[in-house]
Each structure stands twice: as structure tokens, then as C-alpha cells.
XYZ file of C-alpha atoms in Angstrom:
605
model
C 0.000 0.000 0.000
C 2.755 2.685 1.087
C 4.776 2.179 -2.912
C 0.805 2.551 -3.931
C 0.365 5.448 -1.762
C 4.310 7.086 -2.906
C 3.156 6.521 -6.985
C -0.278 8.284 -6.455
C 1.712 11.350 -4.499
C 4.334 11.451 -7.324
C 1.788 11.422 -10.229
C -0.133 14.189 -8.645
C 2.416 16.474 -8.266
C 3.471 15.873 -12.003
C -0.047 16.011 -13.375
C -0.386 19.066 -11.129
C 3.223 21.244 -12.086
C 1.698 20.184 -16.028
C -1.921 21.161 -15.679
C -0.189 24.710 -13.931
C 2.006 24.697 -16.916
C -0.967 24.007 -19.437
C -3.374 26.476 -18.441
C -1.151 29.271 -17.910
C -0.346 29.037 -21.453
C -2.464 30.822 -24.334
C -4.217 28.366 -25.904
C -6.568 28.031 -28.598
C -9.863 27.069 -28.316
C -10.436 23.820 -30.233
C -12.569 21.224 -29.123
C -9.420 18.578 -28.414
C -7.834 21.292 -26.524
C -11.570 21.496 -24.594
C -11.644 17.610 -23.957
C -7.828 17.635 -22.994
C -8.718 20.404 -20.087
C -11.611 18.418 -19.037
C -9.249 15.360 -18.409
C -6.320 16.912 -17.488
C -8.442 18.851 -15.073
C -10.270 15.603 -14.232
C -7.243 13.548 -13.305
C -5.659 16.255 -10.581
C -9.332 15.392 -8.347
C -9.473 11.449 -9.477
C -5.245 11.506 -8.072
C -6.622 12.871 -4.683
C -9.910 11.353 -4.567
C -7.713 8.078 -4.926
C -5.542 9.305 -2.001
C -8.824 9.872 0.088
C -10.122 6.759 -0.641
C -7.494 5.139 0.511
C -7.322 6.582 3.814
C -11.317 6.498 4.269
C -10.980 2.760 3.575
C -8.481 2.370 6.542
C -10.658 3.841 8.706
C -14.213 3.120 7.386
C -15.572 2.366 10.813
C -14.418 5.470 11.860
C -15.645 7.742 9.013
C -18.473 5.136 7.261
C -20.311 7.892 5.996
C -17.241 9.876 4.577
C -15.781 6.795 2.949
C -19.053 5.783 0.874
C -19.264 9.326 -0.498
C -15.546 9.911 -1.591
C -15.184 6.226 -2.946
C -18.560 6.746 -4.880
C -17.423 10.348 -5.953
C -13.947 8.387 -7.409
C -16.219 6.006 -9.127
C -17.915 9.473 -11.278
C -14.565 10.699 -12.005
C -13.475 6.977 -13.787
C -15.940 7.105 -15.251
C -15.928 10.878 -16.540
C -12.266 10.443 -17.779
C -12.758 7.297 -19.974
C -15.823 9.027 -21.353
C -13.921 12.245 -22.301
C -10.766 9.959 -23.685
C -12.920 7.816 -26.000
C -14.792 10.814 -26.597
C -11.277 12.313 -28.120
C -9.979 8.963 -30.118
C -12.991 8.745 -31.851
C -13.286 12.910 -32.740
C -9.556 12.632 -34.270
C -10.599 9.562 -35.841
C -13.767 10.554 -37.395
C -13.854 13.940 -37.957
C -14.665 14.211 -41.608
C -14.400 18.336 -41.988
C -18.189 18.975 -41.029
C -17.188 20.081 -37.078
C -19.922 21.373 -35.939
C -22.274 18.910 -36.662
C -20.077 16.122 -36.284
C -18.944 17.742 -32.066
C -22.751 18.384 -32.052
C -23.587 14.230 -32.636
C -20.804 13.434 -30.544
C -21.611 15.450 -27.822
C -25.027 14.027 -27.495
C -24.184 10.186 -27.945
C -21.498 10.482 -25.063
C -23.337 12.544 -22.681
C -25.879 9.679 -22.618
C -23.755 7.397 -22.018
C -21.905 9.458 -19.071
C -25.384 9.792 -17.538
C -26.290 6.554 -17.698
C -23.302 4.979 -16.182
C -23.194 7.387 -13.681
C -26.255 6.724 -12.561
C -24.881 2.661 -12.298
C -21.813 3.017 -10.273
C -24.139 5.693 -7.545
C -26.495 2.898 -7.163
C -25.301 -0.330 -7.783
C -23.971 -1.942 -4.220
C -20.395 -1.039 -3.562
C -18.130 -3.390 -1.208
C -14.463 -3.197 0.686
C -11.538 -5.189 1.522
C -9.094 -3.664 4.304
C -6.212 -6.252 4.463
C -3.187 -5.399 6.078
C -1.350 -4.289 3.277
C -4.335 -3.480 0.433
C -7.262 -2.123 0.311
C -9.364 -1.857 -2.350
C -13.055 -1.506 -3.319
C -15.217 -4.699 -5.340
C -19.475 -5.085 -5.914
C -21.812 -4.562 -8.778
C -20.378 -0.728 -8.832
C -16.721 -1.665 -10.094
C -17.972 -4.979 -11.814
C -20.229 -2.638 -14.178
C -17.371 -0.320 -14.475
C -15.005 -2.534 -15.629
C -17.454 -3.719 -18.426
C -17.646 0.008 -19.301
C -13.409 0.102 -19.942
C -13.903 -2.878 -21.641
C -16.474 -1.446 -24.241
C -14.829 1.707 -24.313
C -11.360 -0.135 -25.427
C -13.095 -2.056 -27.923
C -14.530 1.329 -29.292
C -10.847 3.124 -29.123
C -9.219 -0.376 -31.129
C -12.243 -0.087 -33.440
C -11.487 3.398 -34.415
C -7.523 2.540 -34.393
C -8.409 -0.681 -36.938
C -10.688 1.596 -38.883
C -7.571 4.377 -38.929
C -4.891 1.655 -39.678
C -3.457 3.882 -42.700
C -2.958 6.667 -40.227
C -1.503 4.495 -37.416
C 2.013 6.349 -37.481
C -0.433 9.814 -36.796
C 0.594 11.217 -33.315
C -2.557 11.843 -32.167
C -2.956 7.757 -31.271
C -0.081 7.486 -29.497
C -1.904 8.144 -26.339
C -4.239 5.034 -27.440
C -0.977 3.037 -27.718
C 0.341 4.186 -23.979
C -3.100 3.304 -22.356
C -3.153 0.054 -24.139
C 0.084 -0.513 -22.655
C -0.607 0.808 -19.411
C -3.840 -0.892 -18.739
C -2.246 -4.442 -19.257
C 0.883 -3.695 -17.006
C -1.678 -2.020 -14.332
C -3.868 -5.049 -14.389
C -0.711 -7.428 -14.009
C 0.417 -5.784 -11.511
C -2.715 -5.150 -9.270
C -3.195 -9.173 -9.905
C -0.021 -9.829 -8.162
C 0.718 -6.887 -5.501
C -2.855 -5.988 -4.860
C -0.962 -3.417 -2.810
C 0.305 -1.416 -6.162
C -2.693 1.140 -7.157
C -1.395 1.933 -10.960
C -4.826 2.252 -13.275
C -4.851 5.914 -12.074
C -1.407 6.957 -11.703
C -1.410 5.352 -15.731
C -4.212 8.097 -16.479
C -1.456 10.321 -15.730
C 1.176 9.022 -17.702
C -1.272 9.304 -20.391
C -2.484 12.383 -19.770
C 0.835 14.040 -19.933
C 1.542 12.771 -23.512
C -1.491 14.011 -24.613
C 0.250 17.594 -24.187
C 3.078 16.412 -26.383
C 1.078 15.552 -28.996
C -1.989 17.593 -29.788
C -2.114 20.342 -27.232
C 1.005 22.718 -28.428
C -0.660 25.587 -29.891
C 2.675 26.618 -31.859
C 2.200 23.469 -34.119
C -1.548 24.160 -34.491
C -0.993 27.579 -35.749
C 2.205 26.537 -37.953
C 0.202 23.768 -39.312
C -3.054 26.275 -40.323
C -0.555 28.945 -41.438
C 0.449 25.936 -44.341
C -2.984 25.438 -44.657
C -3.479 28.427 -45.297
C -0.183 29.178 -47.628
C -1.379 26.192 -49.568
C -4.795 27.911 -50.221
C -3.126 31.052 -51.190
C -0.986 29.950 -53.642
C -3.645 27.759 -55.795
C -5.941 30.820 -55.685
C -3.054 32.651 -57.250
C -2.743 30.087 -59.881
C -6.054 30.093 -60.443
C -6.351 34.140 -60.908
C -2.952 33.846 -63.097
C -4.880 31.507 -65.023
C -8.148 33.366 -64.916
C -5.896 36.325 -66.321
C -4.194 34.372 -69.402
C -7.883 33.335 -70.574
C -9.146 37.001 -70.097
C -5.770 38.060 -72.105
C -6.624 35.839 -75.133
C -10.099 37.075 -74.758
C -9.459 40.702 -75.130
C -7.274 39.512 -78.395
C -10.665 38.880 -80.211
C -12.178 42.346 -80.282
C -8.075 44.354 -80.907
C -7.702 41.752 -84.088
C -10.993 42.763 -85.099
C -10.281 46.159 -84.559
C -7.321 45.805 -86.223
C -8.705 44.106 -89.343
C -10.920 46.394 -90.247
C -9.312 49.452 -89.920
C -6.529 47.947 -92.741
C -9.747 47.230 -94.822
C -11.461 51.115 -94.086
C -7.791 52.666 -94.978
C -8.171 50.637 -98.593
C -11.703 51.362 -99.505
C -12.353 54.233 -101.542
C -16.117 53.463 -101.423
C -17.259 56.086 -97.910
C -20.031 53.702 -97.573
C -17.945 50.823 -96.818
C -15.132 52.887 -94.926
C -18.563 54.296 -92.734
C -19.980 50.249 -92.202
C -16.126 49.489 -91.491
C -16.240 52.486 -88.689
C -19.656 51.089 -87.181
C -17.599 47.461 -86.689
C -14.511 49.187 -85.072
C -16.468 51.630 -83.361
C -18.816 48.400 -81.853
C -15.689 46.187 -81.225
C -14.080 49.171 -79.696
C -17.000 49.096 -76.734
C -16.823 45.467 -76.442
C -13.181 46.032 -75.505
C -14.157 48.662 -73.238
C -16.686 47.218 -71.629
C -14.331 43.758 -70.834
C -11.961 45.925 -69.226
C -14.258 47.634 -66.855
C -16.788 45.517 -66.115
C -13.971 42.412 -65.493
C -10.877 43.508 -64.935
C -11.334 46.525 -63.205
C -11.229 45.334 -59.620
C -11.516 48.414 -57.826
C -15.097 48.541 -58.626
C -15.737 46.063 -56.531
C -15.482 48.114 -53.229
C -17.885 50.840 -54.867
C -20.767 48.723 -56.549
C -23.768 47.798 -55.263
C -25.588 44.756 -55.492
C -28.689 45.009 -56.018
C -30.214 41.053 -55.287
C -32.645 39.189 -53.951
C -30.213 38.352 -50.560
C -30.367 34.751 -50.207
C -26.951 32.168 -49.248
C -27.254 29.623 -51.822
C -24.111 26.994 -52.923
C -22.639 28.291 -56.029
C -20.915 24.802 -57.128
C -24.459 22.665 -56.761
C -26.220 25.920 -58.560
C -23.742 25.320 -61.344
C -24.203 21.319 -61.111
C -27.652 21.715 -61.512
C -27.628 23.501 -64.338
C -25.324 21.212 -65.871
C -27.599 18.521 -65.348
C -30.148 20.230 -67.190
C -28.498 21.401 -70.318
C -26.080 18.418 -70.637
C -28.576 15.509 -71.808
C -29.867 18.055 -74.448
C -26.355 18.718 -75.748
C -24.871 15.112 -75.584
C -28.246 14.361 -77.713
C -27.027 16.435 -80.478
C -23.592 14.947 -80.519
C -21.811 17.971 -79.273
C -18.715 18.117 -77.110
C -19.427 19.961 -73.811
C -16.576 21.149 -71.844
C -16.745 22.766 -68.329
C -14.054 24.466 -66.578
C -14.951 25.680 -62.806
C -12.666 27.260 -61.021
C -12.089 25.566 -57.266
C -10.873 28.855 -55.731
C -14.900 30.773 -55.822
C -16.215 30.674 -51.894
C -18.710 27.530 -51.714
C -21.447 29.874 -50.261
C -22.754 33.173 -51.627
C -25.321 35.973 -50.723
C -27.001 36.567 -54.112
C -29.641 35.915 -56.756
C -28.988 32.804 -57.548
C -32.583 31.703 -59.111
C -31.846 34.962 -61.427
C -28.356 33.634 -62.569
C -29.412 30.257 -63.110
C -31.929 31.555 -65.360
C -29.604 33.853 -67.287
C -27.133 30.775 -67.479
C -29.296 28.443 -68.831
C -31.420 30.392 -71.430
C -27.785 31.142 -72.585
C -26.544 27.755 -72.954
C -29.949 26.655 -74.368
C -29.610 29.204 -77.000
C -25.771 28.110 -77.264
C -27.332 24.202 -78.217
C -29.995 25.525 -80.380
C -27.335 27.670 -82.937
C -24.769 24.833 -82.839
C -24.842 21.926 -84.890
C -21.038 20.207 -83.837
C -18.185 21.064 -82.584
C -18.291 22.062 -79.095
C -19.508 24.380 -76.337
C -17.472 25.219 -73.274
C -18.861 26.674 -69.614
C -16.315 28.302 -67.571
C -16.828 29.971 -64.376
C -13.966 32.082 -62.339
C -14.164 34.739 -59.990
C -12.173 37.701 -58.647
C -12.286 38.451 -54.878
C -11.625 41.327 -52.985
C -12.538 41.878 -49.339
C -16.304 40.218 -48.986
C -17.206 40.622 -52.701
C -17.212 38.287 -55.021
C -17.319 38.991 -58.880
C -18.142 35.701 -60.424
C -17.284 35.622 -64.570
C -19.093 33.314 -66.637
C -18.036 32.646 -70.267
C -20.196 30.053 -72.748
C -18.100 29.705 -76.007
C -20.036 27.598 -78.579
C -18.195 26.651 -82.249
C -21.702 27.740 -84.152
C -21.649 29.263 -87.481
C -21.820 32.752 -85.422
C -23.622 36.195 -86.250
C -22.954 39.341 -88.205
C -22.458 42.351 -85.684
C -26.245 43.551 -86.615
C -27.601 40.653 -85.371
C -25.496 40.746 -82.116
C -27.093 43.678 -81.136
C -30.609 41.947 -82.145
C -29.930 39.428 -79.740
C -31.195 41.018 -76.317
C -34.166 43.147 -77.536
C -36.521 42.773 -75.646
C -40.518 42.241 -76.933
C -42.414 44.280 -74.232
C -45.794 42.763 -74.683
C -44.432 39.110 -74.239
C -40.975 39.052 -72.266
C -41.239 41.466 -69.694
C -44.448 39.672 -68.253
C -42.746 36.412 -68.065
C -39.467 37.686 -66.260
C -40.841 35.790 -63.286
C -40.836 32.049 -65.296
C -38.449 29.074 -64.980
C -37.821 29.671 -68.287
C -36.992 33.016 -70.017
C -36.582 34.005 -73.699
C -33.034 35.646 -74.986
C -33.748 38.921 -75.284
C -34.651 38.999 -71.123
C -31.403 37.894 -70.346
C -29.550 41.418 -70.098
C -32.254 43.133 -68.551
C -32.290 40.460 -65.841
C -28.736 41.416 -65.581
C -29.323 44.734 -65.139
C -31.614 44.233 -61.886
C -29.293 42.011 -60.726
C -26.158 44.387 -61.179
C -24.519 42.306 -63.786
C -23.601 42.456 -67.318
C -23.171 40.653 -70.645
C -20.380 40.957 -73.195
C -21.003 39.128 -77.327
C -18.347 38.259 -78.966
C -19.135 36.111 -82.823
C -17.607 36.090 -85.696
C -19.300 34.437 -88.954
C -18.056 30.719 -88.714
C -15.933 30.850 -85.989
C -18.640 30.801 -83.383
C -19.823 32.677 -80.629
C -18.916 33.505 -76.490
C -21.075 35.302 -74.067
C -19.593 36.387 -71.068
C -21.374 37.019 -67.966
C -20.401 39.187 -65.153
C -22.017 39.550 -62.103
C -21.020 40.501 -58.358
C -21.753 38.489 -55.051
C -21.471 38.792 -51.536
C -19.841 36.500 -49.346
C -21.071 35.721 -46.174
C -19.370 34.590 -42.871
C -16.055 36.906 -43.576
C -15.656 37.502 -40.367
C -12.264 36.113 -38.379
C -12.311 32.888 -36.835
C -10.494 32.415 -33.743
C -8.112 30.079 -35.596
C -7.725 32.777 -38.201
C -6.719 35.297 -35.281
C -4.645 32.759 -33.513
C -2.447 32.116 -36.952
C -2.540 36.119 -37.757
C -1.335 36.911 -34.391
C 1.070 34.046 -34.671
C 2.154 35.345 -37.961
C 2.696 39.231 -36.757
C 4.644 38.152 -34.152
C 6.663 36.075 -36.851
C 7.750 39.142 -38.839
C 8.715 40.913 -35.988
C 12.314 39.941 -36.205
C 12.437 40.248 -39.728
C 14.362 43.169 -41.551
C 14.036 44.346 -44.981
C 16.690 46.305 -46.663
C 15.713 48.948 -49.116
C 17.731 50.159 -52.012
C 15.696 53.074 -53.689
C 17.009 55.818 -55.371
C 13.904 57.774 -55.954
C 12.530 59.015 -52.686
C 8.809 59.387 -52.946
C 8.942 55.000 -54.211
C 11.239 54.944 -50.755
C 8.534 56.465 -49.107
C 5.746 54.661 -50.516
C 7.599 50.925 -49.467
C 8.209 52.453 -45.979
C 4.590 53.532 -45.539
C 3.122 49.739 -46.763
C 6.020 47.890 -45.079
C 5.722 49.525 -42.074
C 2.431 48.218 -41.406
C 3.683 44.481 -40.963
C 6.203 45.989 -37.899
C 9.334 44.722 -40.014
C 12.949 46.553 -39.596
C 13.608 48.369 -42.561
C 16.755 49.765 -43.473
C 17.000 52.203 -46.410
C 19.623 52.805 -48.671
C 20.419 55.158 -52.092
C 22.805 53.425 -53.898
C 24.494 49.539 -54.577
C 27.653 50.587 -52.827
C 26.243 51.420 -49.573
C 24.259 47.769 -49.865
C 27.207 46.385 -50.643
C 29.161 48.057 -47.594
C 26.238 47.159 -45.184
C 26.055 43.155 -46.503
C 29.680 42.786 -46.220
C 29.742 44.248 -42.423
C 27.784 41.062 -42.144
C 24.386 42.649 -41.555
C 21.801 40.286 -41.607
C 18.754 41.026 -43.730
C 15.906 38.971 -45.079
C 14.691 40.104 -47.620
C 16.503 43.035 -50.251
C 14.341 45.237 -52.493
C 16.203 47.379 -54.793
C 15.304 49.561 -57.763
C 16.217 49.061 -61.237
C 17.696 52.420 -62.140
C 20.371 53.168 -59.373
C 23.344 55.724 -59.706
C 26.980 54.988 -60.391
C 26.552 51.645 -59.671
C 24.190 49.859 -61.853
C 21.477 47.038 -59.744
C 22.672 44.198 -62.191
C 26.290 45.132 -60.986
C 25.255 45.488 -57.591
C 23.631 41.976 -57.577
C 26.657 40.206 -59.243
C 28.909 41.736 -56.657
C 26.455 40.730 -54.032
C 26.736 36.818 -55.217
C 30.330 37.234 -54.873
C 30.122 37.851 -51.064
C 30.959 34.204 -49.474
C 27.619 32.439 -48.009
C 25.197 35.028 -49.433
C 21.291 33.558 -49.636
C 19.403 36.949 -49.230
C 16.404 37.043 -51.990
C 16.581 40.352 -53.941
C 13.457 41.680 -55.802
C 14.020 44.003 -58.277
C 11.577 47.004 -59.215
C 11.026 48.578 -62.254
C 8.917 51.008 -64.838
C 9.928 48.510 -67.958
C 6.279 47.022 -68.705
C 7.765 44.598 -71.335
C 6.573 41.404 -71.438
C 9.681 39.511 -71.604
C 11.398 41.892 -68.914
C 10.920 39.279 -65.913
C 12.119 36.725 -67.650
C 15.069 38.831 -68.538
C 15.376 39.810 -64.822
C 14.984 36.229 -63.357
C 17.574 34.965 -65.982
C 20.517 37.598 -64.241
C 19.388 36.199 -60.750
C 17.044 38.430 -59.328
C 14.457 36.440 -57.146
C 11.358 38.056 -58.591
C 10.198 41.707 -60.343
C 7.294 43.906 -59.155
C 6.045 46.896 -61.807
C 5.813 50.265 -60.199
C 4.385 51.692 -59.239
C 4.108 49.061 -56.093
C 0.954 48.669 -54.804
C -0.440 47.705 -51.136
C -1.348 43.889 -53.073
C 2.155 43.517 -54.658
C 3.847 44.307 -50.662
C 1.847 41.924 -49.239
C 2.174 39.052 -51.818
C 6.024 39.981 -51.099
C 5.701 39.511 -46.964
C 4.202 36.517 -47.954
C 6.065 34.716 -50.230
C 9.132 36.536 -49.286
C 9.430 37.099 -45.580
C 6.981 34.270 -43.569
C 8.275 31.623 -46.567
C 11.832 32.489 -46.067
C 12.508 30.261 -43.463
């Protein structure tokens, strides 16, 4: 009883120094880290209560009363701590993504179950043995308890079998260390009665569980990748959303184009004034594709006027595919669909209006085309809680004369306008449904080489507001760049000024320099710097000079972004190709600086 009594005293004090440790500490609030304060909180009481219950047992003719409470009291806490634990191995093994429902579910299953048993070991008959050198407890009460670990272990080795890919996964090692622990407990109580171990192992396994899943460093690191990773394909995305918007604003310049070399060699003024009508109209269509889907900054000024409803934009889009696709597979036609991954999954909008407009385009798409193909793509550009979503349909029909274009969308007041309100709407409604909706539509055709409509229309998205993850990993990352310092090397002052003003908000050291030399000077004092931005056009000494010198300093690994006014195309190429690590345009904007902390400064570790 007294090396019982000394392991129970030891493991107390432990559990006690780590749960002092623990909740001193900022922590995040996660629903493991919520179960792991329950148990670790649990334990410290179940390590006394075990302590008590061994005295009150000594002297249970003394204290009857006093000994049936605490030893029933003990029973409530084993049974609240395997709850909780099996409550945590099968969260981390089962949690699919859906948390809320899914802690919801869980929460409800394993509070009955905690009630319920409870309710068993407070009223099932409870007995004790006092021997000389053990006591312990035995009855109905520890019987049904004991059938509890058991079904409670089967559940944890279910969801360890059912996990077997992730078996290496830290999170189970505490399964594996109370697998362990329970057999060498039970072992030992079988042959030195004396030995009290089953709690003392809680504690053991208690304090891995801080090693493994309750280090709020690794959370955030791990959410900060998360959240890298998430960046980076919505870059690629955009980049790619901006190559296909490139090739589109190609169409209406080589028409432009085109016909102005066929006006300059007419003689007849009635062609050269038709001629003029085509530039002038591919001229707005041009216009109208830059500012309606490119120009971003509209997006903070427009208003939206829609019906405001949260709807799923990707199961709006699959069920319009599944309307439209059996009608163009019928025909033979090859229907392509591009949707971009990055565009929020839920969106405050219209969506009965765009599903409309969508479809009545497509349908018309299937009734003009005879083969060939017709392609859907959907992208968006966001920018703070807005969400521009841009819609092309490019069919391969014989296409329309620029008269007809502008035919398309008229609108026949005594039939369309009452049936705005129908499932399904005629052509010429679809722009003025665009209108209410504070969209617009952009025709491009060209006679046999088909025709693309592109559809622009701005969303809200809902639930932008911070998580407490979110803050956690921004807090984590601010505190990150805090040690970080940024040399400048900018000859012209108001660019020197600008960089100061949009660095300084992320609370990194800069350091600003005029010229290559003095970077030179400061690099070779050994200086450390992470990151060095430096302007093309320098004095005396050129920035490709002052870059090759720079690689010729032993051990040098600093990044160096180069900016510049050259708005070639080839120009970062050009740049990367001499060893710069990346080129910005300027003028730099407040985008461009933070796309540079980010890839630059948090990545270059």
C-alpha cells in the first residue's frame, strides 16, 4: 500500500506542475484542446480522490459515511475520464471536416452514455476489503465499471483498426500508452494488490497528450500551411483566370485591327462608314471587358442590387449542368466545363436569377450549334467580402454578323417582360435580368468561328468575419515578422517612401539605402537582412552590378526583388535569368507588398 500510496503522491504532483504549466499558457480554443482540459483537469481530483479513498478505507468504521461518499465520488470521475478519452480517439478519428455537426452528434451520444453509467456506479452496491497491506473496493459498482473500460477499449481499437493507414499519426499514441498501461496495471494489481497503478497510468497518459496535440505553436504553424497552400492555388487560379481574359481581349483588338486595314483601302465612304460602325462596336466590347472584369476596384464601390439569399454556387452550377447536358450530348456535341475551385462555396445573391440567365444562354448556345463544341467556364475575382463571379459560354456555331449581335437582347415588351418571373426566359430577357441584378453581358461572334457570351455579375460573401483560428495564426504570424528586416535600395525618394509607408504596417525593420555601394558596404559588415528590395535604375553603380557583386560575397542567400517602370513582357524573364528572385512593376501597390511579406518574408525560413 505505502509504494501505492508514494506513486499516487508522485503522479499528482506531475499532473499538477503540467496542468499549472498548461493552463497558464495561451491556448486556442479547439474542441481537443476542450476535452484535454476536461481530463487533465479531471485527473488532478481522481489523483486525490484516490488518495482519500485510501485513507477512508483504513478507517471506514471510523468515518463510514465519509468513505461511501468519496469512494462513490472516485467512481464518477473513472468514469468521466474514460468518457472524455474515448470521446477524443474517436473525434480525431472521425472527424470528416463537417465540425460542428459532427462535435454536435458526438456530444449528445457520449453525454448519454456518461449519464447513464453514472447513474450505475451511484447505485449499484459497492463493497471493501481492508487487508493489512491493500485495500481496495469490489461489488456490482466496479464490476459494471469494468465492463464500461472494456467497451470503451473495444470502441478506441475499433477506431484505431478503422484508422490503420494513419496508425504512425501522433494523435494515437496516447491510445498506444493506455493500451500498454492498462495491461501492465492489471498485471500488476493481480499480483501486488498493494500497487494502485490504473490511475497513476491516467497520468502518464495524460501528460503525452500535451506532447502531442495540445502545443498551440504546431496548431498555428500547421493552419498557417494550410493556409499558404490555399493562397498559392488561388493565385494560380487568378494567373490563369488572367491568361484566358488576355486571349479574350485579343478577339475584339484583331478585329479592330482588321478592319481598320480594310477602311484605310476602300475608296467606297459607304464601306469605310460600315467598317467604322464594326470598329467603333468592337471598340465598346473592348471597353466594356476591361471595366466591367478587370477593373477590380469597382468592386469596393458597386452595389448589389439582389434578392439576398446564401445559396451553394458549385451545386447551382451542377444543376444547371444537369439540365443542359442531356440536351447537348443528344445532339452529338462536345461539352466542356471548366470551374474554377478557388470561388467561396457559399454566396449571398440571386442565384434563381443567374441560373436563369445561365441556362437560357446555354440553351440558345445548343440551339445555334450543330457540332463542334460548347465550353462553360466559371472564375471569380475576390476582394474583401465581394465576389465577382465571370461566366463565359463559347459555342463553335456558325456565329452572327455584328447587326444581329445587337438583335440578340431586344426585348418584346408585350411578351418578355411579363414572363421575367418564369423558370424559363426568352433571350432577349437575359440582359435586362442582368441589369436588376447588377450584372452584365459581353457578345463576342464572328461568322463561322462561333460565338462567347460572357457574364459578369457581383456576389457577396457571407461569414467573412475572423475565426479564432484565423486570429490565432494572424497573431502568430505578426509576431513572426517581428524579427524580420528588410533592406531597401531606392534611389527615388517618394517609391522609398511609398515601401516604408506599406512595409511599415507588418512591424518589419527596414533599413533604407540610395545606392548599390552602400548595400554592398552594409552586406559585407555582415548585416543580416531577409529580404533586399532594390530599384532598377540606381546611380553609379548599376542594380545588375550590384547583384553580381552581391553573389560574390561568401555564403550570401538573401532574396533580392528588383523594381522597375519597364512594362515589357519579356522583362521578368530577362530579370529572373541575371538572378534576381522576382520583379514587381511600379508603381508598387499595397497587393504587390503583401504578396512579397508573404512569399518573401513568412516563406523564407
Amino acid at each position: 500500500m505505502k509504494i501505492g500510496m508514494s506513486v499516487i503522491a508522485c503522479s499528482f504532483f506531475y499532473i499538477l506542475l503540467l496542468a499549472i504549466v498548461y493552463f497558464n499558457k495561451e491556448r486556442l480554443k479547439t474542441y481537443e484542446n476542450k476535452l484535454y482540459s476536461i481530463l487533465l483537469f479531471s485527473n488532478i481530483i481522481g489523483l486525490f480522490l484516490e488518495f482519500a479513498c485510501c485513507l477512508t478505507v483504513k478507517n471506514m468504521n471510523l468515518i463510514p459515511f465519509i468513505n461511501k461518499v468519496t469512494n462513490r465520488i472516485y467512481l464518477i470521475y473513472f468514469v468521466t475520464y474514460i468518457i472524455i478519452f474515448t470521446n477524443y480517439v474517436y473525434y480525431v478519428s472521425f472527424n470528416n471536416g463537417k465540425r460542428q455537426k459532427f462535435i454536435i452528434n458526438s456530444k449528445i451520444v457520449f453525454s448519454l452514455i456518461y449519464i447513464v453509467s453514472a447513474l450505475f456506479v451511484l447505485l449499484l452496491p459497492l463493497y471493501y476489503f481492508c487487508g493489512t497491506d491493500s485495500v481496495y473496493s469490489y461489488g456490482p459498482a466496479t464490476n459494471y465499471l469494468t465492463i464500461l473500460c472494456l467497451v470503451c477499449m473495444i470502441i478506441d481499437l475499433y477506431c484505431l483498426v478503422k484508422n490503420i493507414d494513419n496508425i504512425k499519426q501522433r494523435k494515437y499514441i496516447p491510445l498506444f500508452a493506455l493500451l500498454i498501461c492498462f495491461i501492465i496495471a492489471f498485471v500488476i494489481r493481480v499480483s501486488y494488490p498493494e500497487i494502485i497503478l490504473i490511475n497513476s497510468s491516467f497520468a502518464f497518459v495524460t501528460a503525452i497528450m500535451y506532447f502531442t496535440i495540445e502545443n498551440p505553436d504546431l496548431q498555428m504553424l500547421r493552419e498557417m500551411h494550410n493556409a499558404k497552400e490555399y493562397n498559392d492555388n488561388l493565385n494560380m487560379e487568378k494567373s490563369r483566370f488572367l491568361f484566358n481574359m488576355a486571349k479574350e481581349i485579343k478577339i475584339p483588338l484583331q478585329n479592330i485591327n482588321r478592319l481598320s486595314k480594310e477602311s484605310l483601302m476602300e475608296d467606297d465612304i459607304t464601306l469605310v462608314k460600315e467598317g467604322l460602325n464594326k470598329i467603333k462596336y468592337s471598340s465598346n466590347n473592348l471597353l466594356d471587358l476591361v471595366n466591367k472584369v478587370l477593373d477590380i476596384n469597382d468592386l469596393e464601390k458597386r452595389k448589389i442590387s439582389t434578392r439576398q439569399s446564401k445559396y451553394n454556387i458549385e451545386l447551382l452550377f451542377k444543376k444547371i449542368i444537369s439540365v443542359v447536358k442531356p440536351k447537348i450530348e443528344n445532339k452529338g456535341i462536345e461539352f466542356r466545363i471548366n470551374y474554377d475551385k478557388s470561388i467561396p462555396t457559399n454566396l449571398y445573391g440571386d442565384s434563381i436569377r443567374i441560373k436563369q440567365v445561365v441556362t437560357t444562354i446555354l440553351n440558345h448556345s445548343v440551339d445555334l450549334t450543330k457540332e463542334g463544341f460548347i465550353e462553360l467556364s466559371v472564375n471569380s475575382i475576390i476582394k474583401h467580402d465581394n465576389c465577382r463571379i465571370v461566366i463565359k459560354i463559347e459555342d463553335s456555331s456558325s456565329g452572327m454578323k455584328q447587326d444581329e449581335i445587337e438583335k440578340v437582347f431586344e426585348v418584346n415588351i408585350e411578351k418578355d417582360i411579363e414572363n421575367i418571373d418564369d423558370k424559363d426566359i426568352s433571350i432577349g430577357l437575359v440582359k435586362k435580368i442582368l441589369d436588376l441584378i447588377g450584372g452584365t453581358i459581353i457578345v463576342n461572334s464572328e461568322l463561322g468561328k462561333g460565338t462567347s457570351y460572357t457574364i459578369v455579375v457581383d456576389q457577396q460573401i457571407p461569414d467573412s468575419k475572423k475565426t479564432s483560428i484565423t486570429e490565432a495564426v494572424e497573431k502568430y504570424e505578426e509576431m513572426y515578422i517581428k524579427n524580420k528586416r528588410i533592406l531597401l535600395v531606392i534611389k527615388d525618394e517618394d517609391l522609398n517612401k511609398k515601401l516604408t509607408k506599406y512595409l511599415s504596417k507588418y512591424e518589419v525593420e527596414i533599413v533604407s539605402v540610395t545606392g548599390g555601394q552602400a548595400c554592398l558596404e552594409r552586406i559585407r559588415k555582415n548585416e543580416k537582412y531577409d529580404l533586399i528590395i532594390m530599384e532598377d535604375e540606381l546611380d553609379k553603380l548599376s542594380s545588375i552590378d550590384t547583384l553580381n557583386k552581391l553573389k560574390q560575397i561568401e555564403n550570401f542567400k538573401i532574396p533580392v526583388i528588383i523594381l522597375t517602370r519597364k512594362i515589357e513582357l519579356n522583362i521578368k524573364k530577362e530579370y529572373l535569368k541575371i538572378g534576381f528572385t522576382d520583379t514587381y512593376i511600379i508603381p508598387v501597390s499595397k497587393e504587390s507588398v503583401k504578396e512579397i511579406i508573404t512569399n518573401y518574408v513568412l516563406k523564407g525560413d
